[in-house]
PDB file of C-alpha atoms in Angstrom:
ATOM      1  CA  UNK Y 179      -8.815   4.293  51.059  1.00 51.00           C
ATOM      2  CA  UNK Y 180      -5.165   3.883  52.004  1.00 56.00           C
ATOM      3  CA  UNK Y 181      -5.573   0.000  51.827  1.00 57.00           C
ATOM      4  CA  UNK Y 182      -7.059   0.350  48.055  1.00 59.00           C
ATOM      5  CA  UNK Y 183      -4.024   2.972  47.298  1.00 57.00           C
ATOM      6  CA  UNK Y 184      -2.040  -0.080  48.314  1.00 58.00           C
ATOM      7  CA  UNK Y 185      -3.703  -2.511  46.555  1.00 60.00           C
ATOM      8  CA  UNK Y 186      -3.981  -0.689  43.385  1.00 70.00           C
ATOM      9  CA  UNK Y 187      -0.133   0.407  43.738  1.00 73.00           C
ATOM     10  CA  UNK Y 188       0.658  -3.227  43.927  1.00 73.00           C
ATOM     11  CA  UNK Y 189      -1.445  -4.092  40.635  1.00 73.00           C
ATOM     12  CA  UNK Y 190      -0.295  -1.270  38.483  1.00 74.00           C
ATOM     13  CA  UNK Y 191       3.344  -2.808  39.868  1.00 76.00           C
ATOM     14  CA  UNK Y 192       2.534  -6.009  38.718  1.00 71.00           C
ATOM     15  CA  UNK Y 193       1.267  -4.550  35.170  1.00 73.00           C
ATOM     16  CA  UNK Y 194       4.654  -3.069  34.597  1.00 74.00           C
ATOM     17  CA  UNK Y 195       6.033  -6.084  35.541  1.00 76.00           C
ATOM     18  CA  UNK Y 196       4.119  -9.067  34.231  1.00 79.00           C
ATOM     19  CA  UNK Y 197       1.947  -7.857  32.023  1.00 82.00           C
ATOM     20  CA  UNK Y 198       3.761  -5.538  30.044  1.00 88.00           C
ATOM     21  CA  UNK Y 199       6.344  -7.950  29.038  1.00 90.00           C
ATOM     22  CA  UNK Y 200       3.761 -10.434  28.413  1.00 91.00           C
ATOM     23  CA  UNK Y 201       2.176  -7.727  25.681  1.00 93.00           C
ATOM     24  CA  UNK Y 202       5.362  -7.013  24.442  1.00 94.00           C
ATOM     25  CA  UNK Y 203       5.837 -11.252  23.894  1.00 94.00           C
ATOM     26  CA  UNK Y 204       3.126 -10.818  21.672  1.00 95.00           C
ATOM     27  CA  UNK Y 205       3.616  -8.145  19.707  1.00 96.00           C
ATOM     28  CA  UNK Y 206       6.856  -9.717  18.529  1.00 95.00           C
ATOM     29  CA  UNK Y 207       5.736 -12.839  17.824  1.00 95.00           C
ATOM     30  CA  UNK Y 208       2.859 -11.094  15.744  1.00 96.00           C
ATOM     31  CA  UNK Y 209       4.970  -8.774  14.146  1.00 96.00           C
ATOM     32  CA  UNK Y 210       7.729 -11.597  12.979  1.00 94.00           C
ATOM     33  CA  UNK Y 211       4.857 -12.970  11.301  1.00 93.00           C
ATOM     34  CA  UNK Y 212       4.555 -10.328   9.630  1.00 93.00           C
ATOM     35  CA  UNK Y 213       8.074  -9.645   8.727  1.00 91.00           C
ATOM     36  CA  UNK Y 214       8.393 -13.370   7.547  1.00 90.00           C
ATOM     37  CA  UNK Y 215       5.383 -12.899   5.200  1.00 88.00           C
ATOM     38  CA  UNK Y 216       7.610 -10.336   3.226  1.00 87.00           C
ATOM     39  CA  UNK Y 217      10.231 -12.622   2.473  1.00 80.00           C
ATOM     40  CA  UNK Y 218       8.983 -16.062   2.252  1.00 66.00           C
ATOM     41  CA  UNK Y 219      11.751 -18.233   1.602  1.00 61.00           C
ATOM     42  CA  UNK Y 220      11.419 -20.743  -1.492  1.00 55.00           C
ATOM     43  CA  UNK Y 221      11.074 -24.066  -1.192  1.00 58.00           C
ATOM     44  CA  UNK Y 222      14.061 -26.076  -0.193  1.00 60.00           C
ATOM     45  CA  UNK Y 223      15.875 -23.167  -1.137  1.00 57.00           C
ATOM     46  CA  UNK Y 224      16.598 -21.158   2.092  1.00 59.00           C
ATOM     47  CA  UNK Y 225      18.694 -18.322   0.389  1.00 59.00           C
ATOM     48  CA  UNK Y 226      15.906 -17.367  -2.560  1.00 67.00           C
ATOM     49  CA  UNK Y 227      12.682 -15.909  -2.236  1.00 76.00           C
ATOM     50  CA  UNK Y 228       9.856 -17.664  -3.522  1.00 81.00           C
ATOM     51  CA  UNK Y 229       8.527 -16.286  -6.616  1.00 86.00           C
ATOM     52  CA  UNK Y 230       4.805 -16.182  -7.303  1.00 90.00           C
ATOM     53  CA  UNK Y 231       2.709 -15.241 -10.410  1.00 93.00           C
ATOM     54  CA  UNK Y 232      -0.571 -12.923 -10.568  1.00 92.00           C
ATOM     55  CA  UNK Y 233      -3.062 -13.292 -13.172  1.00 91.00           C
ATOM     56  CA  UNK Y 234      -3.849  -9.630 -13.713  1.00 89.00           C
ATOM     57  CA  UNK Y 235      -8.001  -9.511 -13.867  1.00 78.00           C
ATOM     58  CA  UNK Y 236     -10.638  -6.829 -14.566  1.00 65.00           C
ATOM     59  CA  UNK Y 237     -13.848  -7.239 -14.628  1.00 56.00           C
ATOM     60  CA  UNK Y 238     -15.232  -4.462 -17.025  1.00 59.00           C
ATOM     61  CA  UNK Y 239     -12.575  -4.657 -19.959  1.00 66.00           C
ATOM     62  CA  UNK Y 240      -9.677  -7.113 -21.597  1.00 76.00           C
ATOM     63  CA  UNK Y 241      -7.662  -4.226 -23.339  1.00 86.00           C
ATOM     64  CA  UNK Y 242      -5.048  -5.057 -20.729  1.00 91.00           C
ATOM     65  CA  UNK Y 243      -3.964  -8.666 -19.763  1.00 91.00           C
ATOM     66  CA  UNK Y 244      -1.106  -9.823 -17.620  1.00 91.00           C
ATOM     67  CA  UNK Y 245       0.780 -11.640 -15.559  1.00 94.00           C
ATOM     68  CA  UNK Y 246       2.976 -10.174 -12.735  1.00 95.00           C
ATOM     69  CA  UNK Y 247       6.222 -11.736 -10.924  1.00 94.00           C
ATOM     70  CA  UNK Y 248       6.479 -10.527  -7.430  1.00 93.00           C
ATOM     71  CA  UNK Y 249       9.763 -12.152  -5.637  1.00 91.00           C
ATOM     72  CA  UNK Y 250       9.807 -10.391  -1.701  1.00 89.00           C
ATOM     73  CA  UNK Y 251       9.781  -6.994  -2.895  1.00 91.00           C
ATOM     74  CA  UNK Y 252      10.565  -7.290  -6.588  1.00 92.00           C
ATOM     75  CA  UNK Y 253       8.940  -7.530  -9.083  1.00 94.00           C
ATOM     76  CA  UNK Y 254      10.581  -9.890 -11.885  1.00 94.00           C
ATOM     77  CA  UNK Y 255       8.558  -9.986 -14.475  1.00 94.00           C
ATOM     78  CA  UNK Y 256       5.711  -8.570 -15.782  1.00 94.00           C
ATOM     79  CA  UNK Y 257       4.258 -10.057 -18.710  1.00 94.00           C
ATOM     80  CA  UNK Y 258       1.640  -7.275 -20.377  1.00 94.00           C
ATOM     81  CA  UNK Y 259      -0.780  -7.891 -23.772  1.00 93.00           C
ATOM     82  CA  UNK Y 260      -2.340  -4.485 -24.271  1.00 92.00           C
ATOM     83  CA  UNK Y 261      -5.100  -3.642 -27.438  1.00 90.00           C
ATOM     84  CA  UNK Y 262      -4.459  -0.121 -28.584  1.00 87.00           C
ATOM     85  CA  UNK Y 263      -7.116   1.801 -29.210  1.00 82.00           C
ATOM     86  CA  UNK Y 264      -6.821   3.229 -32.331  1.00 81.00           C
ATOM     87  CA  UNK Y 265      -5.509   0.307 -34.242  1.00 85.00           C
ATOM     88  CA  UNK Y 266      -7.159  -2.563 -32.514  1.00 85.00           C
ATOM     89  CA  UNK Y 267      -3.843  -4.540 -32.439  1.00 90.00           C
ATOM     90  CA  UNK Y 268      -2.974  -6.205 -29.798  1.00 91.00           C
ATOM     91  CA  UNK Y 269       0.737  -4.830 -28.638  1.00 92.00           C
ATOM     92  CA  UNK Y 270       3.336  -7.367 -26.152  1.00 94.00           C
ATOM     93  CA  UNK Y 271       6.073  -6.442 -23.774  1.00 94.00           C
ATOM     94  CA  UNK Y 272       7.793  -8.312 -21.088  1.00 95.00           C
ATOM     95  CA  UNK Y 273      10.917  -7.044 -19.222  1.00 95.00           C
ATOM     96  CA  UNK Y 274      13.723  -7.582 -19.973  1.00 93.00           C
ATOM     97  CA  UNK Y 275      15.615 -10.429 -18.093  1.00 89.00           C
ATOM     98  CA  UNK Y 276      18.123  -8.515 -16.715  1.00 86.00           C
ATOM     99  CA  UNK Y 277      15.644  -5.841 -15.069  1.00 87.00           C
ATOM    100  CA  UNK Y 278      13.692  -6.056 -12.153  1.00 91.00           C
ATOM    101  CA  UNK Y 279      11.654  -3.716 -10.954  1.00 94.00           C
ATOM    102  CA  UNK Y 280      11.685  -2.720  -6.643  1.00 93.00           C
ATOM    103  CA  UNK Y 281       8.275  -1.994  -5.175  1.00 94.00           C
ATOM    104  CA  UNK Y 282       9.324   0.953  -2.840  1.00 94.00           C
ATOM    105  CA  UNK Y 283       5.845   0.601  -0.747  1.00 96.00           C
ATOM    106  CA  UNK Y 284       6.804  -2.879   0.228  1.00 95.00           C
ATOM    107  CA  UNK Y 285      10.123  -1.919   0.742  1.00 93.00           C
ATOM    108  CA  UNK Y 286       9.478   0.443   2.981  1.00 95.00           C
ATOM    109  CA  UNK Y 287       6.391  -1.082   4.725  1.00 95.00           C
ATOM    110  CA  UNK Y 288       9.345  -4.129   5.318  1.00 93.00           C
ATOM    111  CA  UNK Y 289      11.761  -1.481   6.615  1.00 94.00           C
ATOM    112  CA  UNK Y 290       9.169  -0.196   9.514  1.00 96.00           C
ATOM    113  CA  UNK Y 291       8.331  -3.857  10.574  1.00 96.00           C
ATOM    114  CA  UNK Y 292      11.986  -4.137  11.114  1.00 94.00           C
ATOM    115  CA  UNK Y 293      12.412  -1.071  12.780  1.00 96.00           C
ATOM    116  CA  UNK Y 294       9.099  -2.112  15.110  1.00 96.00           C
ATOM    117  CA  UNK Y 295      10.965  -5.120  16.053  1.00 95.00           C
ATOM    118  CA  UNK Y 296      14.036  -3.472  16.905  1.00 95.00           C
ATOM    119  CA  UNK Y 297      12.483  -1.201  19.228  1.00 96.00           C
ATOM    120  CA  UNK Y 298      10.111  -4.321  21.367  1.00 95.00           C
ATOM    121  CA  UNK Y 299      13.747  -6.299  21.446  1.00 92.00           C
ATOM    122  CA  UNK Y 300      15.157  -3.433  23.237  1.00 91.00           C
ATOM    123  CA  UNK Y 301      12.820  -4.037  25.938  1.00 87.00           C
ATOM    124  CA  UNK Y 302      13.494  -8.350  26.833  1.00 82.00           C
ATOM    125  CA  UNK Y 303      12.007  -9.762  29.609  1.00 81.00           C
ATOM    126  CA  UNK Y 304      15.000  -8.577  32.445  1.00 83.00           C
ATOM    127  CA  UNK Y 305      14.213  -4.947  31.314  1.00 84.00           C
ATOM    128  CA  UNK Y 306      12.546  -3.363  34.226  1.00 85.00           C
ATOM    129  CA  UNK Y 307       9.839  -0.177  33.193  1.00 82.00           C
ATOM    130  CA  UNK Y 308       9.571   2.180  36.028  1.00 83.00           C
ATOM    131  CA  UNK Y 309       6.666   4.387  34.919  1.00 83.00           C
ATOM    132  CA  UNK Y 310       3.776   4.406  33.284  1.00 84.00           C
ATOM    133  CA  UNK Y 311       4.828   7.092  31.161  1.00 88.00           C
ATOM    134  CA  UNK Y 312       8.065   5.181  29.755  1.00 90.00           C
ATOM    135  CA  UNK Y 313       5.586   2.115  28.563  1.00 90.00           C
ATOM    136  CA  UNK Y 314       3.693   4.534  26.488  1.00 92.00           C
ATOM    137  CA  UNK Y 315       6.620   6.140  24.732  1.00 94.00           C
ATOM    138  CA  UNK Y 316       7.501   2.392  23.727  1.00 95.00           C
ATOM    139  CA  UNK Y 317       3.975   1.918  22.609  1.00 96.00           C
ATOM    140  CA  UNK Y 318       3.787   5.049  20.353  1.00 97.00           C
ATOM    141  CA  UNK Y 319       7.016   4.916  18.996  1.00 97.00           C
ATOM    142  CA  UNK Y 320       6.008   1.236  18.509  1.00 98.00           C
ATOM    143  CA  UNK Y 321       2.473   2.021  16.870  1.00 98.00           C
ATOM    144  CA  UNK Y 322       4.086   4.875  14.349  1.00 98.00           C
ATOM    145  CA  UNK Y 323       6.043   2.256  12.685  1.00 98.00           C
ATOM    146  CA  UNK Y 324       3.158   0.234  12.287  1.00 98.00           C
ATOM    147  CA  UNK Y 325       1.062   3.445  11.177  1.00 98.00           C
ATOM    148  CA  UNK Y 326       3.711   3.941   8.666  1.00 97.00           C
ATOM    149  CA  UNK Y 327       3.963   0.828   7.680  1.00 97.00           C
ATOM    150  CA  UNK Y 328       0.279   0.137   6.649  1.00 97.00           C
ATOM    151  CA  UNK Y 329       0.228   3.659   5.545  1.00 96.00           C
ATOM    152  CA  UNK Y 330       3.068   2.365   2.486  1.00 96.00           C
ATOM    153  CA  UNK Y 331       0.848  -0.359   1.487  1.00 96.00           C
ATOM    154  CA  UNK Y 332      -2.463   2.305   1.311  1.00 94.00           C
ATOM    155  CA  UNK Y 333      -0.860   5.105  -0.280  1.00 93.00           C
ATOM    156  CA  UNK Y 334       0.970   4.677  -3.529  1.00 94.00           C
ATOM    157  CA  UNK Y 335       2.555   7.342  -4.526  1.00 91.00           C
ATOM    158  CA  UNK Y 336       1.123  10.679  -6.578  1.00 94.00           C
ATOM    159  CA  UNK Y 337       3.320  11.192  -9.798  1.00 95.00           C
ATOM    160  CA  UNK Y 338       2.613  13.569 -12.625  1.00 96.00           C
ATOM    161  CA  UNK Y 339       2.855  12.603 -15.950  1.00 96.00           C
ATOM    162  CA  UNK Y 340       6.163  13.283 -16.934  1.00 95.00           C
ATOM    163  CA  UNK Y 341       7.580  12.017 -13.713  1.00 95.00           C
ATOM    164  CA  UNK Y 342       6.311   8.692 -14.869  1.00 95.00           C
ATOM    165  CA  UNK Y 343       7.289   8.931 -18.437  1.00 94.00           C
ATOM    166  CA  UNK Y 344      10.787   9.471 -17.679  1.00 93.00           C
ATOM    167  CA  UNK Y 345      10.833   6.914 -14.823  1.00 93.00           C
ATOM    168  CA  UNK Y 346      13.539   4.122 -15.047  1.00 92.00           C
ATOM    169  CA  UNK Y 347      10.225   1.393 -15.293  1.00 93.00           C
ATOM    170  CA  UNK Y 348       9.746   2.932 -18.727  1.00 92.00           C
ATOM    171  CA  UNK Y 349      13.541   1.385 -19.880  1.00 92.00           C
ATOM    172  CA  UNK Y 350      12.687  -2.259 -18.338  1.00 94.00           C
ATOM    173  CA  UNK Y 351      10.305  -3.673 -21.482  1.00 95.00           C
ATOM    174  CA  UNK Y 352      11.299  -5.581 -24.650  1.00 93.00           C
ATOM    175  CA  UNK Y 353      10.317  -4.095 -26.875  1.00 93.00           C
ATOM    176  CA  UNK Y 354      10.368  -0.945 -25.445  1.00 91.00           C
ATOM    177  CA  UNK Y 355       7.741   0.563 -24.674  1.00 90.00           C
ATOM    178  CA  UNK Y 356       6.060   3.095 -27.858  1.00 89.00           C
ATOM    179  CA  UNK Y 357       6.013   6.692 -27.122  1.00 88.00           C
ATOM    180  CA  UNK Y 358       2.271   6.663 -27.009  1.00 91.00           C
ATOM    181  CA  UNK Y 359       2.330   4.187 -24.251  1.00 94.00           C
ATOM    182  CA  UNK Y 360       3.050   4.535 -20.006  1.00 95.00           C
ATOM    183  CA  UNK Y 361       2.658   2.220 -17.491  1.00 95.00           C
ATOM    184  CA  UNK Y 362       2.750   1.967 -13.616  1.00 95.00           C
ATOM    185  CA  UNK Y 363       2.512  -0.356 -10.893  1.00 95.00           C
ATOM    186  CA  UNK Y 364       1.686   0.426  -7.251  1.00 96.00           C
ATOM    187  CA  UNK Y 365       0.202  -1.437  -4.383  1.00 96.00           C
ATOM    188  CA  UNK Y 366      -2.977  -0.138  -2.820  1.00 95.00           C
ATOM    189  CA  UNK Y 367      -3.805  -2.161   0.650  1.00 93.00           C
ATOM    190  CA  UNK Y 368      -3.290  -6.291  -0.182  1.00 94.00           C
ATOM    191  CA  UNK Y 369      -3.716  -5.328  -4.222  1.00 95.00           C
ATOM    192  CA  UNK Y 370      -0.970  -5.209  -7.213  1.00 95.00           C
ATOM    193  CA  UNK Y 371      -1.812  -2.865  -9.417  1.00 94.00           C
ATOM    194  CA  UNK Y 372      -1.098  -1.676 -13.629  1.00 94.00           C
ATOM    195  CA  UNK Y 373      -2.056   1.003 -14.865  1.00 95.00           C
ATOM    196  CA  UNK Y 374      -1.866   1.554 -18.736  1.00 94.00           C
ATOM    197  CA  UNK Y 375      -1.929   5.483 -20.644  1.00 96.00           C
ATOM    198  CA  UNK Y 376      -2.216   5.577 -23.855  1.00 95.00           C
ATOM    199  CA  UNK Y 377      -1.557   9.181 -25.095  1.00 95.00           C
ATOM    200  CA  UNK Y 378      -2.053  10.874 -28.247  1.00 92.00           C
ATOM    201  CA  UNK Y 379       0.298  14.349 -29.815  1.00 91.00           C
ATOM    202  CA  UNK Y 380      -1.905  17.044 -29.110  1.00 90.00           C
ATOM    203  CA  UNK Y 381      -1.314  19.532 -32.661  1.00 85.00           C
ATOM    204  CA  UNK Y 382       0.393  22.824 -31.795  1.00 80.00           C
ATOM    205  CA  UNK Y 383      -3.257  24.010 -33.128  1.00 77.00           C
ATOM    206  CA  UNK Y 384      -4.971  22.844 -30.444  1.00 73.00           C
ATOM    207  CA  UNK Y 385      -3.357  23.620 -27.338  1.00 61.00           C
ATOM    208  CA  UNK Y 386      -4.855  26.946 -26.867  1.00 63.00           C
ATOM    209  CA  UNK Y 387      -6.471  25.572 -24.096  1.00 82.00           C
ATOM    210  CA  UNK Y 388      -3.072  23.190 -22.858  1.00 87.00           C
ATOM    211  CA  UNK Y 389      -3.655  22.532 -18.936  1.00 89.00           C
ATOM    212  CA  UNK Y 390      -0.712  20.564 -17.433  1.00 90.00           C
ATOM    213  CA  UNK Y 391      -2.808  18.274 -14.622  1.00 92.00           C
ATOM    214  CA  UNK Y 392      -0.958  17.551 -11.424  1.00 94.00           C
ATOM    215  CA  UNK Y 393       0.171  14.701  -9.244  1.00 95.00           C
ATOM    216  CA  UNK Y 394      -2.289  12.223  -8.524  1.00 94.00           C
ATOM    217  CA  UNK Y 395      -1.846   8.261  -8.198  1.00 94.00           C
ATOM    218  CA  UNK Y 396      -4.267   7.741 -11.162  1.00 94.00           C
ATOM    219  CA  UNK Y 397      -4.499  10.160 -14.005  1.00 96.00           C
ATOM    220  CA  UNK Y 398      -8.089  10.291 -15.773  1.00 95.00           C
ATOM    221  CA  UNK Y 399      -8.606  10.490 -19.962  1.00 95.00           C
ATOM    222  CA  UNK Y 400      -8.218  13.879 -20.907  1.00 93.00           C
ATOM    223  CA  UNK Y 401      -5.245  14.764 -18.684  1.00 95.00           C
ATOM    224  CA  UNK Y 402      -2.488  16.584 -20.408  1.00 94.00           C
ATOM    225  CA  UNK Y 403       1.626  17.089 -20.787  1.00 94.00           C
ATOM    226  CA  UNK Y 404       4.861  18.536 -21.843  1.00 93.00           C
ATOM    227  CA  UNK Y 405       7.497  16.588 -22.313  1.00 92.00           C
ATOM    228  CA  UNK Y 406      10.900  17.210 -24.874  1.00 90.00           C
ATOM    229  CA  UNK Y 407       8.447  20.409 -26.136  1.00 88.00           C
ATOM    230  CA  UNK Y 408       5.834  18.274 -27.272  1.00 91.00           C
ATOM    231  CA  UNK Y 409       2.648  18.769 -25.714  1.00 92.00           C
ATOM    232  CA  UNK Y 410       0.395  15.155 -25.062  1.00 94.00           C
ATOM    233  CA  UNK Y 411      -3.231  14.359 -23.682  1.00 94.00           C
ATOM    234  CA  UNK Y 412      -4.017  10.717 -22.335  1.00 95.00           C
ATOM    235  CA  UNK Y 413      -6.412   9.358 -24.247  1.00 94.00           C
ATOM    236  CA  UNK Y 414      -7.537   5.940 -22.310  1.00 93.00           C
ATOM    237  CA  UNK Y 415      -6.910   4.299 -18.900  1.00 94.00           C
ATOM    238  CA  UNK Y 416      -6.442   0.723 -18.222  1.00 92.00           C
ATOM    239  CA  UNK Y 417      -6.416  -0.123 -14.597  1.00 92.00           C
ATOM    240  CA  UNK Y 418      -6.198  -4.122 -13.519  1.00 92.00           C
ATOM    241  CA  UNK Y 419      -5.136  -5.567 -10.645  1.00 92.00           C
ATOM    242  CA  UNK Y 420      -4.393  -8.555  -8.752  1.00 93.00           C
ATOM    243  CA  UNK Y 421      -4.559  -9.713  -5.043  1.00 94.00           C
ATOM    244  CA  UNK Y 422      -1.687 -10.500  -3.073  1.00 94.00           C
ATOM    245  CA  UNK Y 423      -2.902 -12.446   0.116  1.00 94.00           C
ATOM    246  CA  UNK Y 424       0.432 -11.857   2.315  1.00 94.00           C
ATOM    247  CA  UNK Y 425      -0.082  -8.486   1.642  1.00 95.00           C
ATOM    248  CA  UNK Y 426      -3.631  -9.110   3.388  1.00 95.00           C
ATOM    249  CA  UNK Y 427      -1.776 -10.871   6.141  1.00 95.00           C
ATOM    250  CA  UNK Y 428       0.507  -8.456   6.817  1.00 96.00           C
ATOM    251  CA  UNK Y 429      -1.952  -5.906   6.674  1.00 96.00           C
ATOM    252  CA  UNK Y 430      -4.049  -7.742   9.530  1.00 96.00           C
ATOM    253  CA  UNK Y 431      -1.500  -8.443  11.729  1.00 97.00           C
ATOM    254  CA  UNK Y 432      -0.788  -4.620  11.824  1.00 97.00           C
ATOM    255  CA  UNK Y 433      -4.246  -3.756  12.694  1.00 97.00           C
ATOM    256  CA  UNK Y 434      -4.602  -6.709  15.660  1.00 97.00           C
ATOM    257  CA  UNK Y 435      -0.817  -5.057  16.825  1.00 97.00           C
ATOM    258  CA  UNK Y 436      -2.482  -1.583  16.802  1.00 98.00           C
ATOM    259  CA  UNK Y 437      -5.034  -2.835  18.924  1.00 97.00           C
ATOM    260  CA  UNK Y 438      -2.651  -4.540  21.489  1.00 96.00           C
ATOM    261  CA  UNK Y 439      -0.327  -1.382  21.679  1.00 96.00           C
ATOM    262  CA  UNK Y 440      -3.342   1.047  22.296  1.00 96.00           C
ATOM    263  CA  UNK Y 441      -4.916  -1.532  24.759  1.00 94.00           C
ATOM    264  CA  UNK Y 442      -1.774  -1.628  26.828  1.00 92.00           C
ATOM    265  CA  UNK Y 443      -1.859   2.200  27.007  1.00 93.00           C
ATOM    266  CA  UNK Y 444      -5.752   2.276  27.876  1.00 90.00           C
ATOM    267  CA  UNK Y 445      -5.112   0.575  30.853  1.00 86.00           C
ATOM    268  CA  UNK Y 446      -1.843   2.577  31.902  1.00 84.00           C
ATOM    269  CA  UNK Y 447      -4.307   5.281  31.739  1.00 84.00           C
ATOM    270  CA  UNK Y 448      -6.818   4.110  34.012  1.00 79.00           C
ATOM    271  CA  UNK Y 449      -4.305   2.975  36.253  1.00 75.00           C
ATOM    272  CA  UNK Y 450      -2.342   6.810  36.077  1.00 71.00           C
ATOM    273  CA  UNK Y 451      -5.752   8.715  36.499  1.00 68.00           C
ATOM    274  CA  UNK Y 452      -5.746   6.915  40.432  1.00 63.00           C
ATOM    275  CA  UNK Y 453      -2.656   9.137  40.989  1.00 57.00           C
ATOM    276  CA  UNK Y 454      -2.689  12.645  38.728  1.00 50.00           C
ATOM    277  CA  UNK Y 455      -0.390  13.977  41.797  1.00 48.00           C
ATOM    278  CA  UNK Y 456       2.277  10.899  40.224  1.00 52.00           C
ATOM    279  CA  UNK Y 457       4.190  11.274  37.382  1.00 50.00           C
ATOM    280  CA  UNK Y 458       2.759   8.025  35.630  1.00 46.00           C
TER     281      UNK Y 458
END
């Protein structure tokens, strides 16, 4: 029994030693990968990120077409052909060139990457972990950037709807934008997505039954307003949206560095379970 103390001591030495950095290797290397995915440089130009268009598709409807600039975490352009409803025309804006518009979710999900990083080169190979217990910190502090991270990319935002009709995207199109007409753009997982409102006045004979609807990432017909004291209802929803494969990438690699992190910690576990008299 004393021998396989021994033996195991010297293994669960040699994890903290070897193996641990070995994990932690990896982890970078996946996770600048990642971080490189977010701001792909362009060709031959090391300074500027590459630009890339997105056909914006939907299979049930065309009321909305459009094509979407995303530069890193910007987007540049958006290029938008929308049919309104009541008078069948077909309406176009584009932004304007000076305006770009910042896609917080990536810009965030970027942010914890970096911070990730940060934390694994803390630890290079001459660090030396004494316990158990100080590898796991690493790990979770590790895995709740990554949790946040992919958690930016999952979860747009919840807005109500005169949060987005007074947001600064509103000010970006030429022409601007009609009153009867709000737009947003969000990510959700490796997608790009618009979504179009058009709204109609309600008549101050009709609101007897005026119910301002909440926050919510996508508002359904029906939903209703105040804004400037006049009351409005949304009257159709256009959602399309377009896949970004980094986004996918980046995506994956946080799920296979998930994996790593809690592996490492499964088998500090086993390893502290030999000695629950040892502060592992």
């Amino acid at each position: 029994w004393e021998m396989q103390i021994a033996a195991t001591e010297d293994e669960f030495k040699w994890l903290l030693k070897e193996e641990v950095h070995s994990v932690l290797k990896q982890l970078q290397d996946i996770l600048k990968e990642a971080s490189r995915r977010f701001s792909m440089p362009a060709a031959g130009l090391e300074s500027q990120l590459k630009q890339e268009n997105f056909i914006l598709g939907s299979s049930t409807m065309d009321q909305v077409k459009g094509v979407l600039t995303l530069q890193g975490d910007a987007l540049t352009q958006a290029d938008i052909h929308l049919k309104m409803a009541k008078s069948n025309q077909v309406m176009h804006f584009a932004f304007r060139d000076d305006k770009q518009w910042k896609m917080q979710q990536i810009q965030d999900a970027r942010n914890h990457v970096t911070q990730a990083l940060q934390l694994l080169s803390s630890r290079d190979e001459s660090y030396h972990f004494r316990t158990g217990a100080e590898v796991n910190k690493l790990m979770d502090a590790v895995m709740l950037q990554l949790t946040r991270a992919r958690n930016r990319l999952t979860t747009p935002a919840t807005l109500t709807l005169p949060e987005l009709a007074s947001s600064g995207l509103m000010k970006m199109f030429t022409p601007p934008m009609p009153g009867d007409v709000m737009v947003n753009f969000y990510t959700n997982l490796s997608k790009l997505c618009l979504t179009v409102y058009q709204l109609h006045v309600l008549q101050p004979n009709t609101t007897k039954n005026f119910k301002p609807s909440g926050s919510s990432v996508l508002h359904n017909p029906g939903a209703m307003f105040e804004l400037n004291n006049t009351k409005f209802e949304v009257s159709h929803v256009h959602k399309v949206e377009c896949v970004v494969p980094w986004l996918n990438d980046t995506l994956v690699f946080f799920t296979i560095s998930l994996q790593l992190c809690q592996q490492l910690k499964d088998k500090i576990s086993v390893f502290s379970s030999y000695w629950n008299y040892r502060p592992f």
